[in-house]
Tab-separated table of C-alpha atoms in Angstrom:
chain	number	residue	atom	x	y	z
A	27	MET	CA	37.434	25.088	-177.656
A	28	VAL	CA	40.469	26.492	-179.390
A	29	ARG	CA	40.012	30.276	-180.753
A	30	THR	CA	40.121	30.773	-184.578
A	31	ASN	CA	43.206	32.412	-185.950
A	32	VAL	CA	43.047	36.258	-186.240
A	33	ILE	CA	45.475	38.830	-187.569
A	34	LYS	CA	46.142	42.203	-185.506
A	35	LYS	CA	47.951	45.036	-186.260
A	36	LYS	CA	51.576	44.489	-187.324
A	37	ASN	CA	50.660	41.239	-188.945
A	38	GLN	CA	50.476	39.649	-185.431
A	39	ARG	CA	48.540	36.579	-185.216
A	40	THR	CA	46.384	35.206	-182.219
A	41	GLY	CA	43.985	32.343	-181.462
A	42	ASP	CA	45.196	29.169	-183.097
A	43	THR	CA	48.957	29.665	-184.220
A	44	ALA	CA	51.790	27.165	-184.802
A	45	LYS	CA	53.334	27.702	-181.216
A	46	SER	CA	50.066	29.233	-179.337
A	47	LYS	CA	46.727	27.993	-178.609
A	48	GLU	CA	44.109	30.059	-176.947
A	49	PHE	CA	41.054	28.874	-175.174
A	50	ALA	CA	38.628	30.016	-172.850
A	51	GLY	CA	40.326	29.959	-169.388
A	52	GLY	CA	43.957	30.206	-170.489
A	53	SER	CA	46.215	29.379	-173.412
A	54	LEU	CA	49.295	26.859	-174.309
A	55	THR	CA	52.148	27.894	-175.537
A	56	ALA	CA	54.993	25.574	-176.910
A	57	GLY	CA	58.732	26.145	-177.444
A	58	SER	CA	62.329	25.371	-176.576
A	59	ALA	CA	63.242	25.289	-172.703
A	60	GLY	CA	66.620	26.662	-173.672
A	61	ASN	CA	64.959	29.790	-175.061
A	62	HIS	CA	65.133	32.344	-172.422
A	63	LYS	CA	63.498	34.833	-174.184
A	64	LEU	CA	60.393	32.706	-174.520
A	65	LEU	CA	60.264	32.542	-170.788
A	66	ARG	CA	60.487	36.429	-169.968
A	67	GLN	CA	57.420	38.243	-168.957
A	68	ARG	CA	55.435	35.002	-168.486
A	69	SER	CA	53.206	33.765	-165.401
A	70	VAL	CA	52.518	29.757	-165.874
A	71	LYS	CA	50.579	27.600	-164.102
A	72	TYR	CA	51.168	24.105	-165.697
A	73	GLY	CA	54.548	23.326	-167.479
A	74	PHE	CA	55.831	20.292	-169.110
A	75	ILE	CA	59.706	20.568	-169.818
A	76	ASP	CA	60.587	17.834	-172.127
A	77	ASP	CA	63.862	16.591	-173.301
A	78	PHE	CA	65.252	18.742	-170.729
A	79	ASP	CA	68.785	17.613	-170.850
A	80	ALA	CA	69.349	18.852	-174.386
A	81	ALA	CA	68.212	22.622	-173.205
A	82	ARG	CA	71.371	25.031	-172.195
A	83	LYS	CA	72.093	24.826	-168.600
A	84	SER	CA	72.664	28.473	-168.371
A	85	THR	CA	73.267	31.690	-170.357
A	86	LYS	CA	75.499	34.808	-169.628
A	87	GLU	CA	72.502	37.001	-170.129
A	88	SER	CA	69.989	35.090	-168.013
A	89	GLY	CA	71.585	32.628	-165.776
A	90	SER	CA	70.307	29.087	-164.788
A	91	THR	CA	67.660	27.917	-166.844
A	92	THR	CA	66.255	25.849	-164.344
A	93	GLU	CA	65.906	29.040	-161.765
A	94	MET	CA	64.369	30.843	-164.777
A	95	ILE	CA	61.801	28.139	-165.529
A	96	GLU	CA	60.736	27.507	-161.951
A	97	GLN	CA	60.206	31.573	-161.296
A	98	ARG	CA	57.628	31.658	-163.865
A	99	PHE	CA	55.637	29.651	-161.671
A	100	ALA	CA	55.787	31.855	-158.642
A	101	ALA	CA	52.369	33.478	-159.164
A	102	TYR	CA	50.538	30.385	-158.810
A	103	TYR	CA	52.787	28.462	-155.992
A	104	ASP	CA	49.510	28.225	-153.546
A	105	PHE	CA	47.059	27.657	-156.623
A	106	GLY	CA	47.944	24.178	-157.768
A	107	MET	CA	50.808	24.881	-159.718
A	108	LYS	CA	52.517	21.908	-161.342
A	109	LEU	CA	55.669	21.623	-163.423
A	110	PHE	CA	57.027	18.305	-164.839
A	111	TYR	CA	60.720	17.871	-166.061
A	112	ILE	CA	61.028	15.079	-168.213
A	113	SER	CA	63.905	13.759	-170.215
A	114	THR	CA	66.562	11.003	-171.176
A	115	PRO	CA	69.559	12.059	-169.421
A	116	GLU	CA	72.939	12.628	-170.914
A	117	VAL	CA	76.171	13.948	-169.412
A	118	LYS	CA	76.546	13.763	-165.669
A	119	GLN	CA	78.747	16.837	-165.536
A	120	THR	CA	76.433	19.064	-167.658
A	121	SER	CA	72.935	17.314	-166.843
A	122	ASN	CA	69.616	19.365	-166.187
A	123	ILE	CA	67.496	16.444	-165.348
A	124	GLU	CA	69.697	14.863	-162.645
A	125	PRO	CA	69.921	17.433	-160.227
A	126	VAL	CA	65.994	18.117	-160.236
A	127	TYR	CA	65.549	14.554	-159.909
A	128	GLU	CA	68.017	14.401	-156.792
A	129	LEU	CA	65.883	17.182	-155.143
A	130	GLY	CA	62.669	15.070	-154.936
A	131	ASP	CA	61.938	11.599	-153.287
A	132	LYS	CA	63.285	9.551	-156.135
A	133	ARG	CA	60.806	7.176	-156.697
A	134	LYS	CA	61.417	3.432	-158.507
A	135	TYR	CA	59.299	0.920	-159.678
A	136	HIS	CA	59.242	-2.289	-157.227
A	137	VAL	CA	58.096	-5.467	-158.793
A	138	PRO	CA	57.353	-8.698	-156.684
A	139	CYS	CA	60.380	-11.340	-157.035
A	140	PRO	CA	58.939	-14.435	-158.564
A	141	CYS	CA	60.996	-16.514	-156.256
A	142	CYS	CA	60.444	-14.811	-152.929
A	143	GLY	CA	57.667	-12.404	-153.035
A	144	ASP	CA	59.653	-9.447	-151.836
A	145	TYR	CA	59.394	-6.233	-153.999
A	146	ILE	CA	62.579	-5.062	-155.520
A	147	ASP	CA	63.654	-2.088	-158.094
A	148	LEU	CA	65.097	-3.776	-161.474
A	149	ARG	CA	69.055	-2.824	-161.756
A	150	TRP	CA	71.653	-3.710	-163.934
A	151	THR	CA	74.114	-5.397	-162.020
A	152	PHE	CA	75.474	-4.473	-158.403
A	153	LYS	CA	76.736	-6.372	-154.935
A	154	GLN	CA	74.430	-6.875	-152.183
A	155	ASP	CA	75.631	-8.699	-149.059
A	156	GLY	CA	78.705	-9.638	-150.919
A	157	LYS	CA	77.135	-11.359	-153.799
A	158	GLN	CA	76.225	-10.306	-157.266
A	159	ALA	CA	72.600	-9.264	-158.296
A	160	GLY	CA	70.988	-7.765	-161.089
A	161	ILE	CA	71.221	-8.801	-164.768
A	162	THR	CA	72.683	-12.257	-165.039
A	163	TYR	CA	74.161	-13.983	-168.064
A	164	GLU	CA	76.935	-16.427	-169.163
A	165	VAL	CA	79.413	-15.900	-172.093
A	166	ASP	CA	81.661	-18.565	-173.801
A	167	GLU	CA	85.571	-18.534	-174.102
A	168	HIS	CA	85.328	-15.826	-176.971
A	169	GLY	CA	83.156	-13.538	-174.981
A	170	VAL	CA	80.344	-14.317	-177.175
A	171	LEU	CA	76.806	-14.419	-175.209
A	172	ILE	CA	75.197	-18.023	-174.402
A	173	ASP	CA	71.929	-18.050	-175.869
A	174	GLY	CA	68.977	-18.508	-172.995
A	175	SER	CA	71.558	-17.713	-170.192
A	176	VAL	CA	69.991	-14.108	-169.546
A	177	GLY	CA	68.158	-13.807	-166.571
A	178	TYR	CA	67.645	-11.698	-163.528
A	179	THR	CA	69.273	-12.712	-159.796
A	180	CYS	CA	66.991	-11.083	-157.055
A	181	GLN	CA	68.711	-8.704	-154.666
A	182	SER	CA	66.776	-10.111	-151.883
A	183	CYS	CA	66.618	-13.838	-152.108
A	184	PHE	CA	69.331	-14.367	-154.871
A	185	GLY	CA	66.972	-16.564	-156.744
A	186	PHE	CA	67.110	-16.646	-160.557
A	187	PHE	CA	64.149	-15.595	-162.879
A	188	LYS	CA	63.681	-14.979	-166.689
A	189	ASP	CA	62.472	-12.007	-168.579
A	190	ASN	CA	59.035	-14.056	-169.794
A	191	GLN	CA	57.985	-13.608	-166.124
A	192	LYS	CA	58.053	-10.086	-166.107
A	193	GLN	CA	54.639	-9.271	-167.195
A	194	GLU	CA	53.013	-10.544	-164.092
A	195	MET	CA	55.550	-8.759	-161.997
A	196	LEU	CA	54.857	-5.301	-163.927
A	197	LEU	CA	51.144	-5.790	-163.084
A	198	ALA	CA	51.740	-5.912	-159.311
A	199	GLY	CA	54.319	-3.478	-158.913
A	200	GLU	CA	53.989	-0.249	-157.196
A	201	TRP	CA	56.226	3.180	-157.127
A	202	ARG	CA	58.032	3.730	-153.776
A	203	ALA	CA	60.151	6.500	-152.536
A	204	THR	CA	63.603	5.693	-151.777
A	205	ALA	CA	64.755	9.268	-150.668
A	206	LYS	CA	63.416	12.148	-148.495
A	207	PRO	CA	62.485	15.046	-150.774
A	208	SER	CA	63.747	18.504	-150.472
A	209	GLU	CA	60.400	19.870	-150.077
A	210	GLU	CA	56.927	18.590	-149.312
A	211	GLY	CA	55.324	17.436	-152.658
A	212	TYR	CA	58.420	17.202	-154.743
A	213	TYR	CA	58.158	13.724	-156.510
A	214	SER	CA	60.735	12.502	-158.638
A	215	TYR	CA	60.701	9.187	-160.916
A	216	HIS	CA	63.316	7.093	-162.556
A	217	LEU	CA	62.451	4.033	-164.809
A	218	SER	CA	65.091	2.094	-167.043
A	219	ALA	CA	64.339	-0.043	-170.236
A	220	LEU	CA	64.652	-3.253	-167.816
A	221	TYR	CA	61.067	-2.548	-167.133
A	222	ALA	CA	59.925	-2.858	-170.974
A	223	PRO	CA	56.665	-5.039	-171.178
A	224	VAL	CA	56.414	-8.036	-173.396
A	225	GLY	CA	56.696	-7.215	-176.983
A	226	MET	CA	59.703	-4.514	-176.712
A	227	TYR	CA	63.175	-5.182	-176.482
A	228	ASP	CA	63.841	-8.299	-173.977
A	229	TRP	CA	66.967	-8.328	-171.381
A	230	GLU	CA	68.865	-10.342	-173.671
A	231	ARG	CA	68.795	-7.735	-176.390
A	232	TYR	CA	70.201	-5.357	-173.694
A	233	VAL	CA	72.935	-7.550	-172.469
A	234	ARG	CA	74.119	-8.109	-176.228
A	235	GLN	CA	74.201	-4.195	-176.341
A	236	TYR	CA	76.114	-3.931	-173.121
A	237	LEU	CA	78.825	-6.581	-174.545
A	238	LYS	CA	79.073	-4.826	-177.882
A	239	ALA	CA	80.198	-1.703	-175.867
A	240	ASN	CA	82.465	-3.667	-173.608
A	241	PRO	CA	84.003	-6.484	-175.515
A	242	ILE	CA	86.445	-8.861	-173.939
A	243	ASN	CA	89.846	-7.958	-173.696
A	244	ALA	CA	89.460	-4.805	-175.529
A	245	PRO	CA	88.967	-1.197	-174.501
A	246	GLN	CA	85.546	-0.116	-173.663
A	247	LYS	CA	83.709	1.803	-176.633
A	248	THR	CA	83.031	5.053	-174.942
A	249	LYS	CA	80.198	6.505	-177.259
A	250	GLU	CA	78.201	2.896	-177.232
A	251	MET	CA	78.566	2.916	-173.589
A	252	GLN	CA	77.353	6.181	-173.006
A	253	THR	CA	74.112	5.194	-175.321
A	254	PHE	CA	73.771	2.213	-173.393
A	255	THR	CA	73.884	4.255	-170.109
A	256	ASN	CA	71.447	7.037	-171.319
A	257	LEU	CA	68.900	4.907	-173.009
A	258	VAL	CA	68.869	1.683	-171.615
A	259	LEU	CA	69.799	2.385	-167.771
A	260	GLY	CA	68.132	5.853	-167.916
A	261	GLU	CA	71.200	7.177	-166.198
A	262	THR	CA	73.600	10.000	-166.939
A	263	PHE	CA	77.068	9.219	-168.200
A	264	GLU	CA	80.218	9.938	-166.916
A	265	ASP	CA	83.434	9.373	-168.842
A	266	LYS	CA	85.865	8.288	-166.679
A	267	GLY	CA	89.045	9.817	-168.252
A	268	LYS	CA	92.668	10.015	-166.458
A	269	GLU	CA	92.814	12.766	-164.036
A	270	ILE	CA	96.529	14.189	-163.734
A	271	ASN	CA	97.707	14.606	-160.256
A	272	SER	CA	99.184	18.005	-159.919
A	273	ASN	CA	101.692	17.207	-157.283
A	274	GLN	CA	103.239	14.637	-159.447
A	275	LEU	CA	103.285	16.774	-162.462
A	276	GLN	CA	105.373	19.294	-159.995
A	277	LYS	CA	107.743	16.605	-159.186
A	278	ASN	CA	108.611	16.316	-162.877
A	279	THR	CA	109.636	20.049	-163.345
A	280	ARG	CA	113.388	20.677	-163.830
A	281	GLU	CA	115.614	23.164	-165.551
A	282	TYR	CA	116.384	23.141	-169.359
A	283	GLN	CA	119.176	24.527	-171.229
A	284	ILE	CA	118.125	27.177	-173.837
A	285	LYS	CA	119.612	26.706	-177.008
């Protein structure tokens, strides 16, 4: 039961306030993960860090945001502390969530393929044994998606199945670790929109979104591709800009006449 609001000296409120809830045995404090002042002088047992990629990676005054957050849990390390980082990823170079995900056991939800029964994790597109697997579709001569062509090619048997078979697959699925964690008990999870259940956007919707960001015979629309990568694939986006070769640049040096 949350304690009632009480006004103390200097007009300070306790109990039930907008950012703090006090109850028997503890309290709950809400605020921004990027607010380093909020993190000071606190010992925390349970933490839910939502939208972590939106937080500042560091500040000149306090240093790393991640390190500062984790130090707040030091007093409860052997007493059941739990820390959850949750976020839609954004830009790879400045991401907070990707480094902490990489430190865990990188669990992915595996579902049974309707064609062969092998458990697979759903991915957008990739090559397996020299063959193309993942989301599969067809376009016409103008680059327009052909209705009804969207499906998934299994990376195990290369069988083809449709989005309408996904509900049974999801019910029979299970989380499986794909890496060794940096320390025991460090779990990390990744889930893309390809797993969205029936009633939400289907694979065809996401293929259309992908084709819109990658029009035929035209440059990629960077911002739209970033949105697709972040929100649909659940991955960080890395803008592949051109890098200048310093050695080649030095070869272009020459003397100039001063006028």
